[in-house]
Amino acid sequence: RYVRPMQGRATVRKIADLGSAAYAPKALLLAKRPLAIESPVIVLFDGSPLARQALKTAIGLVRAFQSRLPVFLVTDSAQNAKKLERQARLIMPKTIQANLQPLYTTDTSYLADAIESEGSGLVVLGRQYEHLQEDEVQRLICLVGNPVLLVL
């Protein structure tokens, strides 16, 4: 899919703000349409190292732009969902209000639908997850219409 280049000084400044707000050592911003900063910052979390980094990055963006934070817990069971929720809450400061929702699948079409149900906000993804490999993450990026910040 074609990604329209962003233009204008305000956009460049906002992208610089994204970099200063995010704590990802390496990240790539992919946008199919203009980024709506007031929209939620959406993140997938499965406890893996890149998912932890993606959550930390999302928290920085939520703080900077005072956005909502929907967190999808990607897991295979309710027991693991509770474990992931505890891990995510340890990473998140108490001042951040997050909506943690378990998703009991790694089907990329289902994940894309869940992400888009939260609106057109920025999605922060790790390059790969425990049960979602790099090629599946790439497929997910192609399926969602949201802008994506990919943590490398």
Coordinates of C-alpha atoms in Angstrom, one line a residue:
R1 CA 0.0 0.0 0.0
Y2 CA 1.1 3.5 -0.7
V3 CA 2.1 5.6 2.3
R4 CA 1.6 9.4 1.6
P5 CA 4.6 11.3 2.8
M6 CA 3.9 13.8 5.6
Q7 CA 4.4 17.4 4.8
G8 CA 4.7 20.7 6.7
R9 CA 6.7 22.0 9.6
A10 CA 4.0 21.2 12.2
T11 CA 4.1 17.6 11.1
V12 CA 7.9 17.5 11.4
R13 CA 7.7 19.1 14.9
K14 CA 5.0 16.6 16.0
I15 CA 7.1 13.7 14.8
A16 CA 10.0 15.1 16.8
D17 CA 7.7 15.3 19.8
L18 CA 6.8 11.6 19.2
G19 CA 10.5 10.7 19.3
S20 CA 11.0 12.6 22.6
A21 CA 7.9 11.2 24.2
A22 CA 8.6 7.6 23.2
Y23 CA 11.3 5.5 24.8
A24 CA 11.8 3.0 22.0
P25 CA 15.5 2.9 21.0
K26 CA 14.5 2.1 17.4
A27 CA 11.1 2.7 16.0
L28 CA 9.5 3.3 12.6
L29 CA 6.3 5.3 12.1
L30 CA 4.0 4.1 9.3
A31 CA 1.0 6.2 8.4
K32 CA -1.5 5.7 5.6
R33 CA -3.4 8.9 6.5
P34 CA -2.6 11.9 8.8
L35 CA -2.0 11.0 12.4
A36 CA -4.8 12.1 14.8
I37 CA -2.9 12.7 18.0
E38 CA -6.1 13.1 20.1
S39 CA -7.1 9.5 19.2
P40 CA -6.2 6.7 21.5
V41 CA -2.8 5.1 21.6
I42 CA -3.4 1.3 21.1
V43 CA -0.9 -1.4 22.0
L44 CA -0.7 -5.2 21.8
F45 CA 0.9 -6.9 24.8
D46 CA 2.0 -10.5 25.4
G47 CA 4.8 -10.0 27.9
S48 CA 7.6 -10.5 25.4
P49 CA 10.6 -8.0 25.5
L50 CA 9.4 -6.1 22.4
A51 CA 5.8 -6.0 23.7
R52 CA 7.2 -4.5 26.9
Q53 CA 9.1 -1.9 25.0
A54 CA 6.0 -1.2 22.9
L55 CA 3.9 -0.7 26.1
K56 CA 6.6 1.7 27.5
T57 CA 6.6 3.6 24.3
A58 CA 2.8 3.8 24.3
I59 CA 2.8 5.1 27.8
G60 CA 5.2 7.9 26.9
L61 CA 2.9 8.9 24.0
V62 CA -0.2 8.8 26.2
R63 CA 1.5 11.1 28.6
A64 CA 2.7 13.5 25.9
F65 CA -0.7 13.7 24.1
Q66 CA -3.1 12.9 27.0
S67 CA -4.7 10.1 25.0
R68 CA -6.6 7.0 26.1
L69 CA -4.6 3.7 26.3
P70 CA -6.4 0.5 25.2
V71 CA -4.1 -2.5 25.8
F72 CA -4.9 -5.8 24.1
L73 CA -3.5 -8.7 26.0
V74 CA -2.7 -11.3 23.3
T75 CA -2.9 -14.7 25.0
D76 CA -4.3 -18.2 24.7
S77 CA -6.1 -18.6 28.1
A78 CA -7.8 -16.6 30.9
Q79 CA -5.1 -17.7 33.3
N80 CA -2.4 -16.2 31.1
A81 CA -4.5 -13.1 30.6
K82 CA -4.4 -12.5 34.4
K83 CA -0.7 -13.0 34.4
L84 CA -0.2 -10.5 31.5
E85 CA -2.5 -8.0 33.2
R86 CA -0.3 -8.1 36.3
Q87 CA 2.9 -7.7 34.1
A88 CA 1.4 -4.7 32.2
R89 CA 0.2 -3.0 35.4
L90 CA 3.8 -3.3 36.8
I91 CA 5.1 -1.4 33.8
M92 CA 2.3 1.3 33.8
P93 CA 2.5 4.1 36.3
K94 CA -0.6 4.5 38.5
T95 CA -1.4 7.8 36.8
I96 CA -2.0 6.1 33.5
Q97 CA -5.6 4.9 33.0
A98 CA -5.5 1.9 30.6
N99 CA -8.3 -0.4 29.4
L100 CA -6.8 -3.9 29.4
Q101 CA -8.7 -6.4 27.2
P102 CA -7.7 -10.0 26.6
L103 CA -7.7 -11.3 23.1
Y104 CA -7.6 -15.1 23.0
T105 CA -6.3 -15.4 19.4
T106 CA -3.3 -14.5 17.2
D107 CA -5.4 -14.5 14.1
T108 CA -4.3 -11.3 12.4
S109 CA -7.7 -10.5 10.9
Y110 CA -9.3 -10.7 14.3
L111 CA -6.5 -8.6 15.9
A112 CA -7.0 -6.0 13.1
D113 CA -10.7 -5.8 13.8
A114 CA -10.1 -5.4 17.5
I115 CA -7.6 -2.6 16.9
E116 CA -9.9 -0.7 14.5
S117 CA -12.8 -1.1 17.0
E118 CA -10.9 1.4 19.2
G119 CA -10.8 4.1 16.5
S120 CA -8.2 5.5 14.2
G121 CA -5.5 6.1 16.8
L122 CA -1.9 5.3 16.7
V123 CA -1.0 1.6 17.1
V124 CA 2.3 0.7 18.9
L125 CA 3.5 -2.7 17.9
G126 CA 6.6 -4.7 18.6
R127 CA 8.4 -6.2 15.5
Q128 CA 7.4 -9.7 16.8
Y129 CA 5.7 -11.3 19.7
E130 CA 5.9 -14.6 21.5
H131 CA 3.1 -16.1 19.4
L132 CA 3.1 -13.6 16.5
Q133 CA 6.1 -13.7 14.3
E134 CA 7.5 -10.8 12.2
D135 CA 5.6 -11.8 9.0
E136 CA 2.3 -11.9 10.9
V137 CA 3.0 -8.5 12.4
Q138 CA 3.7 -7.2 8.8
R139 CA 0.3 -8.7 7.8
L140 CA -1.4 -7.0 10.7
I141 CA 0.1 -3.7 9.7
C142 CA -1.3 -4.2 6.2
L143 CA -4.7 -5.0 7.5
V144 CA -5.2 -2.0 9.9
G145 CA -6.0 1.4 8.6
N146 CA -4.4 3.0 11.7
P147 CA -1.0 4.6 11.7
V148 CA 1.5 2.2 13.3
L149 CA 4.6 2.9 15.4
L150 CA 6.7 -0.2 15.0
V151 CA 9.2 -0.9 17.8
L152 CA 12.2 -2.6 16.3

